[in-house]
Structures are given as C-alpha cells and as structure tokens.
Amino acid sequence: MSGEKRLHKTRNIGFMAHIDAGKTTVTERVLYYTGRTYKIGEVHDGTAVMDWMIQEQERGITITSAVTTCQWHDHIIQIIDTPGHVDFTIEVERSLRVLDGAIAVFCGVGGVEPQSETVWHQADKYRVPKIAFVNKMDRVGADFFGAIRQMAEKLGAKPLVVQLPWGVEDSFCGVIDLVAMQGIIWEDDGLGALFQYVSIPDELLTQAQEYREGLFERVAETDEVLTEKYLSGEAISEDELKRAIRKATVELKVVPVLCGAALKNKGIQPLLDAIVDYLPSPLDVPPVHGVNPQTKEVQQRRSDESEPLCALAFKIMMDQGRKLTYVRVYSGVMETGKVVYNANQWSEERVARIFEMHAKQRKRIEQARAGEIVAVMGLKDTSTGNTLCDRAHPILLEPMEFYKPVISVAVEPKTNQEQDKLSFALEKLSEEDPTFQVRYDEDTAQTIISGMGELHLDVLIKRLVEEYNLAVNVGRPQVVYRETIKRAADVEGRFSKVIDDVPHSAEIHLGVIPHARGKGVEFTSEVPPEEIPQEFLNAIQAGVQESATVGALTGYPLTDIKVILKGARYTQDEFTPMVLKVAVAQTLREACQKGTPLLLEPVMELDVIVPEEFMGEVIGDIQGRKGSVESIDKKGKIAMIKAHPPLTRLFGYSTDLRSITQGRGTFSMRFSHYDKAVT
C-alpha cells in the first residue's frame, strides 16, 4: 500500500468520557468486532484487555491510557483508551495532543457529567473533531434526547443526530440510521456479532422522517452544493450526505451523535462505520507547526513519509525496568538502529527498538511511518512533550502543558537501607507522570510526593509495592498552599557583596500589586529599554520567577501578583547575574511583607449526584465543610449539586458521602482555583 493510500485509510482516535460512562466497555467491543481479540473483556470482571494494570483490574477503572491497533473495512484504526477519573486527566490531555479524532462516550442516564465537560474542552483546545456515542440506552432512566440537549447547553456543541434509538430501557433493541433511512436490529445471540438491516417500523417512521429532515437542514448549512440541492428539492444521495457530514465534522462544525448499549453488545458496528466515514485521516488534519530551534523560524510538517522526520513523545512508561517512549510520528520515517535528534534536549538518541502496541502486548517492527503511533525503546533522555526530528531539519513542536499537583504526602521506606531504592522508584514514577512531583524537604528531612488527588497518590503508593517491591510509611495528606498579598507595595532595595576581591552592588526598585485569581506571577518593566541592558532585564525577570517560589509568610510559592520593575542600577563593569538575582529576591520579599501577605488554599469544584431524599443532608455537610453551593439541578428523583469547598475539608469525603446517602451518592472533584484560606 502506498504511503498516501495508507494514510488515507488510517484513523488515529481516542475514547474519552466521565468515569463509569462505559468507555472501556465500548473499546472492548470494538476490539472484538474488528477481530483484534477473540473474546470480549469485561471491566467488572477485571478481564478488559485495555485495563491491563493490576490496579485497573482490581478497581474496575482505567488509570493509564492504553494504545492498540485494529482494522475495519480495510481501514487501520489506532486507538487510545483514556481514563475517566479526574485524578488521571493528564492521560487524556497528552493523548488528545496526538490524536486526529475522538469518540466522546456519554451515559444515557447521566448525560453530560462533570468529567465529560473537562475532556470535551480538552479536545476543543487541540481542535480535535469528535463523534458522540450515547451509551447505556438499555438502562432505566436513559434519555437520548436529554443527553443531546445537555451537549448543546453545557458543552456549546452542535450535535448532529445521525441515529435514533429503537426502543429505550428494557425495550432497546437497535438503532434507526437516519443517513441510510433503515433500522439496524441486533439478534440476541449474547455477543452482538449478528445484526440485520430492516425497514423502519411504522411507529418510528414519523419521528425518523422529522429528524432526517433536520439532518439535511443542518448539513446543508455547512455545504454550498448541498444547500443548492436541498433548496431546489433535488435528491441527495447517501454518499453525498456522508461526504458532507465528514467535511463538517473535520471542520468542527458539527458532532455526529450515535447511540447504543455496549454492555448488551448493541450499536458498536455502526460506530465503527462512523469512525471510518466521519473522523479524519492524518491527511485531513492541518500540518503540524513548530519552530526551528536554531533560526526561530516557524515551520510546518505535512503528514508525508517523504518529509523530514517529526515526532512527538507524548507518554513515558516503565515496563519491567525498561523505558518505553510512546511516540506519534507526524512526518517522515523513524527506523530501528537510526539516530534521532531531540530538539528540546539538543541531543541525539539512538532508536533501539520500535513496537506496535496492543495494550501491554508488543509487536516488533522495523520502522514507524508518518501517521503512526508506536512505542520506542532506547530513548534515554527523552521525556514527555519532547520533539524528535532530523538533525539536518530540526523542528520544535509546541510544548505540552501539565497540571500542577494540589495534594501532598510524606513517604519513607520501612527500613533505612531502602532509602536509595525509594528515591530510584520515585524518580521513575515521576518520569512517567508529569503531574506527580517529588521533593526532599530539608527542614523536616522528609520525602514529599505530590499529585492530583487522594486516588492518584494511592495508586502510585500501591505501584511502589507491586512494581518495585517497596513498602512505605505514608504521612497524612498535606495541602499545597500558595501565598499572595492583600495590597500594593513599593520597595527600593540595595545589595552589595565582594566577589574575588571585587565589590559588586545592585539597586532594585520594585512595585508589587495583587492580581486576579489564577493569574500566577506576572512581571513587567516600566524602565525604558534604552536605560537597561537586555541581560540585566533577563537576570531580573529570572530572579523574580525564582524568588517567587518562596513566599514571605510561610514559605509557600507566590501567586496572583504583578511585579513591576521601576528602576535598576548595577555598579560593576563585569556583570554577575547572581548579584542582581539576590537583590531582586531581597527586594521582592520585603515588598511582599509590606503588602500584607495572605495564605491561599486550593478550592475544588465538587459535583455530587444523590437521590433527592438525601439532598438536604448532603448540602448541609458541604456547607459544614466551608463549601459554597453554586447550583442544584434536579432530574427526576436525582439531584446534581455543584459546590466549591476547600480541599482541606474534603479528605475522607468518599466515606462520609457513602454514609450520608446509604451508598447511593457519587461525586467527582477537580481543582478550581486558589482562594483565601478559611480557618
């Protein structure tokens, strides 16, 4: 198969959803019906192929994104199954960075749930075309049209209904295909492999005709040729309609919506057809853009084997002590035994082996071509977000953004002899996960690990036991605080020091003012450029960023302040950046003390779903935790509560909520912002 034809028939897609929407269940059916697996794996049995980690099987959730490849109607579909729990949202972020399309799975009962919003907006950030699949249509309370309304209202999406459910709850037996205008019904053989196309039943025909008319109208709005045909009353063929839907989907103008019941093996084959028909190939998406690290010129790479190599390392994984680097190849060819250039590290690395992955199983291949997602062994210095390219044609892709951890615990080995082993294991885990950070506290002589939530840290601590045979003692969770100031302050500082018998002195005039929440530390200069050399300004700015890591109140990092340089003077001919940085640190600290320092704590966005009869107790409990209740939405006998409590008051909330609601309440939370610490 030629390079262009192979790319045309390639789909790089990911499954994303809120936890328990059935995303991994859908993926397992996709693997079975495409012939990739010989039996259907189940999440609840711990037999799901894509949930291969021991903890994923024990907990029944996806923790790490898994990669696999399958085929459907002579198309190659490369799949990444991502976690649905907010603590592992980095896995979704870095997967979406390298995908061309995504399937958002929604629960037919829950509709657009909190983490659904997060992953949807992550996909929007990277302009990833999407298909929506409303799952669990066989469940009591399933509401297909309610889920579509929520997509429009909560996500700002433009859902395009291409299927209708045939029945609902216990009577759900198939779907109505509005593009082909026929019914698809599954035979109850237990595995869902047998289905047939039938005429639409009379009781659903009027509704189907109404929604098909709406489908034509929506699609015609996005295509001039179809608009003319539609307005003139000309017939529009099924192929023309599919091409128009595909074009509108790729251009992010619509989101085709399908439905099914994955656990009952219904609706998966039409979803595979939709992946092939509507989601983009690597040729359909714009070329990747980057910067030449030497000339700083903006460059691009098309999805073409003849272009210079350009690839992005998006995930690191330790497999039996060996480092596997997951890579998306955007252009060119990567070959076993050849050298690649790491544009971030300014260094060369040798590709020892290349693997096509199927969850944890590996198949050795000799080369990876444009459009492929593979795992590479031998890249010692490459980390998540690094660009791999041809040294003769270097390019640096936009770096990946990582979330900051919000919760910390102290860990120590059971015996002093295992301290080095612990340090090694933590280093390897932090290399895999950019949202997991490790530091050594000199004051307390403790090793502090930080992550995105209690579950995140619990999983990592269990991995120390299972993968590194290392039991540890764990301290009580500690919150990562921040500091800011209440009011503006202005300070002129002076620093002098004799270095190698030469006196150096610097004078710095800084102003600090409180900034809006979430703005971080912003630096600006009011000194005219001609009055300050650029190297002075660079050293001052670096000094501000470095000294902002330690606040004036309790030593927590500074945030939400604006630092203004109003004047600077340096008295020695031979410039020493360190002198300026020390002067800046002293002046900034004094300015923050003068500006009345304020302690900030992380505030979480908490979403709780409970039966209506427990609503009052749950709200009272949230308010008792100093949380502000933002909204209460009722859907039948279910109440959805959105609140903003401080993280410090949420330790053990899972147990407390189960107790209050007799085990019937569920919740999810994510970091929202830093705000004044409550006492």
Tab-separated table of N, CA and C in Angstrom, residues 10-69:
chain	number	residue	atom	x	y	z
A	10	THR	N	-6.113	5.546	7.380
A	10	THR	CA	-5.715	5.489	8.794
A	10	THR	C	-6.586	6.419	9.626
A	11	ARG	N	-6.978	5.955	10.812
A	11	ARG	CA	-7.712	6.803	11.761
A	11	ARG	C	-7.005	6.701	13.117
A	12	ASN	N	-6.540	7.827	13.615
A	12	ASN	CA	-5.952	7.886	14.956
A	12	ASN	C	-6.990	8.484	15.897
A	13	ILE	N	-7.585	7.652	16.728
A	13	ILE	CA	-8.725	8.103	17.531
A	13	ILE	C	-8.529	7.759	19.007
A	14	GLY	N	-9.282	8.419	19.852
A	14	GLY	CA	-9.274	8.121	21.278
A	14	GLY	C	-10.686	8.055	21.809
A	15	PHE	N	-10.887	7.266	22.855
A	15	PHE	CA	-12.168	7.208	23.562
A	15	PHE	C	-12.027	8.010	24.844
A	16	MET	N	-12.962	8.917	25.100
A	16	MET	CA	-12.891	9.757	26.297
A	16	MET	C	-14.284	9.868	26.904
A	17	ALA	N	-14.334	10.007	28.240
A	17	ALA	CA	-15.639	10.053	28.909
A	17	ALA	C	-15.468	10.323	30.393
A	18	HIS	N	-16.595	10.602	31.050
A	18	HIS	CA	-16.670	10.634	32.509
A	18	HIS	C	-16.533	9.196	33.013
A	19	ILE	N	-16.041	9.039	34.224
A	19	ILE	CA	-15.889	7.696	34.789
A	19	ILE	C	-17.251	6.993	34.844
A	20	ASP	N	-17.270	5.720	34.501
A	20	ASP	CA	-18.468	4.862	34.502
A	20	ASP	C	-19.442	5.150	33.361
A	21	ALA	N	-19.011	5.894	32.331
A	21	ALA	CA	-19.896	6.097	31.173
A	21	ALA	C	-19.860	4.882	30.247
A	22	GLY	N	-18.884	3.977	30.469
A	22	GLY	CA	-18.813	2.759	29.663
A	22	GLY	C	-17.794	2.837	28.542
A	23	LYS	N	-16.842	3.720	28.675
A	23	LYS	CA	-15.847	3.962	27.624
A	23	LYS	C	-14.994	2.722	27.326
A	24	THR	N	-14.451	2.098	28.379
A	24	THR	CA	-13.622	0.908	28.167
A	24	THR	C	-14.472	-0.259	27.674
A	25	THR	N	-15.712	-0.341	28.117
A	25	THR	CA	-16.624	-1.387	27.628
A	25	THR	C	-16.841	-1.234	26.125
A	26	VAL	N	-17.023	0.013	25.662
A	26	VAL	CA	-17.165	0.274	24.221
A	26	VAL	C	-15.896	-0.160	23.496
A	27	THR	N	-14.733	0.215	24.045
A	27	THR	CA	-13.458	-0.119	23.408
A	27	THR	C	-13.273	-1.628	23.288
A	28	GLU	N	-13.638	-2.375	24.345
A	28	GLU	CA	-13.501	-3.831	24.309
A	28	GLU	C	-14.350	-4.435	23.188
A	29	ARG	N	-15.562	-3.888	22.978
A	29	ARG	CA	-16.418	-4.395	21.887
A	29	ARG	C	-15.803	-4.068	20.533
A	30	VAL	N	-15.224	-2.887	20.415
A	30	VAL	CA	-14.566	-2.501	19.162
A	30	VAL	C	-13.464	-3.505	18.825
A	31	LEU	N	-12.662	-3.886	19.824
A	31	LEU	CA	-11.573	-4.837	19.592
A	31	LEU	C	-12.114	-6.214	19.191
A	32	TYR	N	-13.235	-6.608	19.792
A	32	TYR	CA	-13.807	-7.923	19.492
A	32	TYR	C	-14.378	-7.964	18.071
A	33	TYR	N	-15.174	-6.938	17.717
A	33	TYR	CA	-15.838	-6.963	16.407
A	33	TYR	C	-14.874	-6.696	15.257
A	34	THR	N	-13.714	-6.102	15.541
A	34	THR	CA	-12.716	-5.907	14.484
A	34	THR	C	-11.768	-7.101	14.390
A	35	GLY	N	-11.967	-8.101	15.248
A	35	GLY	CA	-11.141	-9.294	15.212
A	35	GLY	C	-9.820	-9.152	15.933
A	36	ARG	N	-9.650	-8.053	16.693
A	36	ARG	CA	-8.375	-7.837	17.397
A	36	ARG	C	-8.262	-8.760	18.607
A	37	THR	N	-9.403	-9.083	19.229
A	37	THR	CA	-9.413	-10.034	20.338
A	37	THR	C	-10.410	-11.138	20.024
A	38	TYR	N	-10.215	-12.306	20.622
A	38	TYR	CA	-11.088	-13.450	20.308
A	38	TYR	C	-12.239	-13.598	21.301
A	39	LYS	N	-12.195	-12.809	22.386
A	39	LYS	CA	-13.332	-12.818	23.306
A	39	LYS	C	-13.484	-11.420	23.903
A	40	ILE	N	-14.683	-11.135	24.406
A	40	ILE	CA	-14.966	-9.808	24.939
A	40	ILE	C	-14.490	-9.717	26.377
A	41	GLY	N	-13.634	-8.736	26.656
A	41	GLY	CA	-13.191	-8.489	28.027
A	41	GLY	C	-14.182	-7.593	28.749
A	42	GLU	N	-14.354	-7.823	30.056
A	42	GLU	CA	-15.304	-7.044	30.834
A	42	GLU	C	-14.577	-6.304	31.961
A	43	VAL	N	-14.931	-5.021	32.131
A	43	VAL	CA	-14.331	-4.202	33.185
A	43	VAL	C	-14.669	-4.773	34.558
A	44	HIS	N	-15.956	-5.138	34.761
A	44	HIS	CA	-16.383	-5.598	36.088
A	44	HIS	C	-15.777	-6.947	36.469
A	45	ASP	N	-15.315	-7.712	35.469
A	45	ASP	CA	-14.668	-8.997	35.765
A	45	ASP	C	-13.155	-8.861	35.890
A	46	GLY	N	-12.632	-7.662	35.570
A	46	GLY	CA	-11.179	-7.476	35.577
A	46	GLY	C	-10.502	-8.131	34.391
A	47	THR	N	-11.271	-8.368	33.287
A	47	THR	CA	-10.691	-9.050	32.118
A	47	THR	C	-10.561	-8.130	30.909
A	48	ALA	N	-10.789	-6.829	31.085
A	48	ALA	CA	-10.688	-5.898	29.960
A	48	ALA	C	-9.246	-5.840	29.465
A	49	VAL	N	-9.063	-6.005	28.158
A	49	VAL	CA	-7.724	-6.004	27.564
A	49	VAL	C	-7.028	-4.665	27.790
A	50	MET	N	-7.779	-3.570	27.612
A	50	MET	CA	-7.178	-2.235	27.687
A	50	MET	C	-6.885	-1.816	29.127
A	51	ASP	N	-7.567	-2.409	30.104
A	51	ASP	CA	-7.246	-2.164	31.520
A	51	ASP	C	-6.335	-3.297	31.986
A	52	TRP	N	-5.041	-3.207	31.624
A	52	TRP	CA	-4.138	-4.327	31.866
A	52	TRP	C	-3.375	-4.225	33.176
A	53	MET	N	-3.293	-3.010	33.767
A	53	MET	CA	-2.587	-2.880	35.037
A	53	MET	C	-3.345	-3.628	36.141
A	54	ILE	N	-2.617	-4.160	37.112
A	54	ILE	CA	-3.243	-4.904	38.214
A	54	ILE	C	-4.267	-4.024	38.922
A	55	GLN	N	-3.897	-2.773	39.189
A	55	GLN	CA	-4.812	-1.886	39.927
A	55	GLN	C	-6.046	-1.535	39.106
A	56	GLU	N	-5.901	-1.444	37.773
A	56	GLU	CA	-7.070	-1.185	36.930
A	56	GLU	C	-8.055	-2.346	37.041
A	57	GLN	N	-7.542	-3.557	37.057
A	57	GLN	CA	-8.405	-4.735	37.161
A	57	GLN	C	-9.041	-4.843	38.542
A	58	GLU	N	-8.289	-4.475	39.583
A	58	GLU	CA	-8.826	-4.535	40.945
A	58	GLU	C	-9.890	-3.467	41.182
A	59	ARG	N	-9.629	-2.250	40.678
A	59	ARG	CA	-10.520	-1.122	40.966
A	59	ARG	C	-11.655	-0.982	39.951
A	60	GLY	N	-11.506	-1.621	38.782
A	60	GLY	CA	-12.537	-1.509	37.753
A	60	GLY	C	-12.566	-0.150	37.084
A	61	ILE	N	-11.419	0.541	37.064
A	61	ILE	CA	-11.338	1.843	36.397
A	61	ILE	C	-10.090	1.873	35.522
A	62	THR	N	-10.080	2.788	34.542
A	62	THR	CA	-8.896	2.993	33.719
A	62	THR	C	-8.000	4.014	34.407
A	63	ILE	N	-6.713	3.689	34.534
A	63	ILE	CA	-5.762	4.563	35.213
A	63	ILE	C	-4.772	5.157	34.222
A	64	THR	N	-4.323	4.339	33.281
A	64	THR	CA	-3.345	4.809	32.301
A	64	THR	C	-3.895	4.590	30.895
A	65	SER	N	-3.580	5.503	29.993
A	65	SER	CA	-4.062	5.361	28.618
A	65	SER	C	-3.352	4.190	27.948
A	66	ALA	N	-4.123	3.395	27.206
A	66	ALA	CA	-3.575	2.220	26.525
A	66	ALA	C	-3.757	2.379	25.021
A	67	VAL	N	-2.766	1.898	24.258
A	67	VAL	CA	-2.756	2.065	22.806
A	67	VAL	C	-2.940	0.712	22.138
A	68	THR	N	-3.720	0.673	21.068
A	68	THR	CA	-3.858	-0.550	20.283
A	68	THR	C	-4.182	-0.194	18.837
A	69	THR	N	-4.115	-1.189	17.960
A	69	THR	CA	-4.416	-1.004	16.538
A	69	THR	C	-5.342	-2.119	16.084
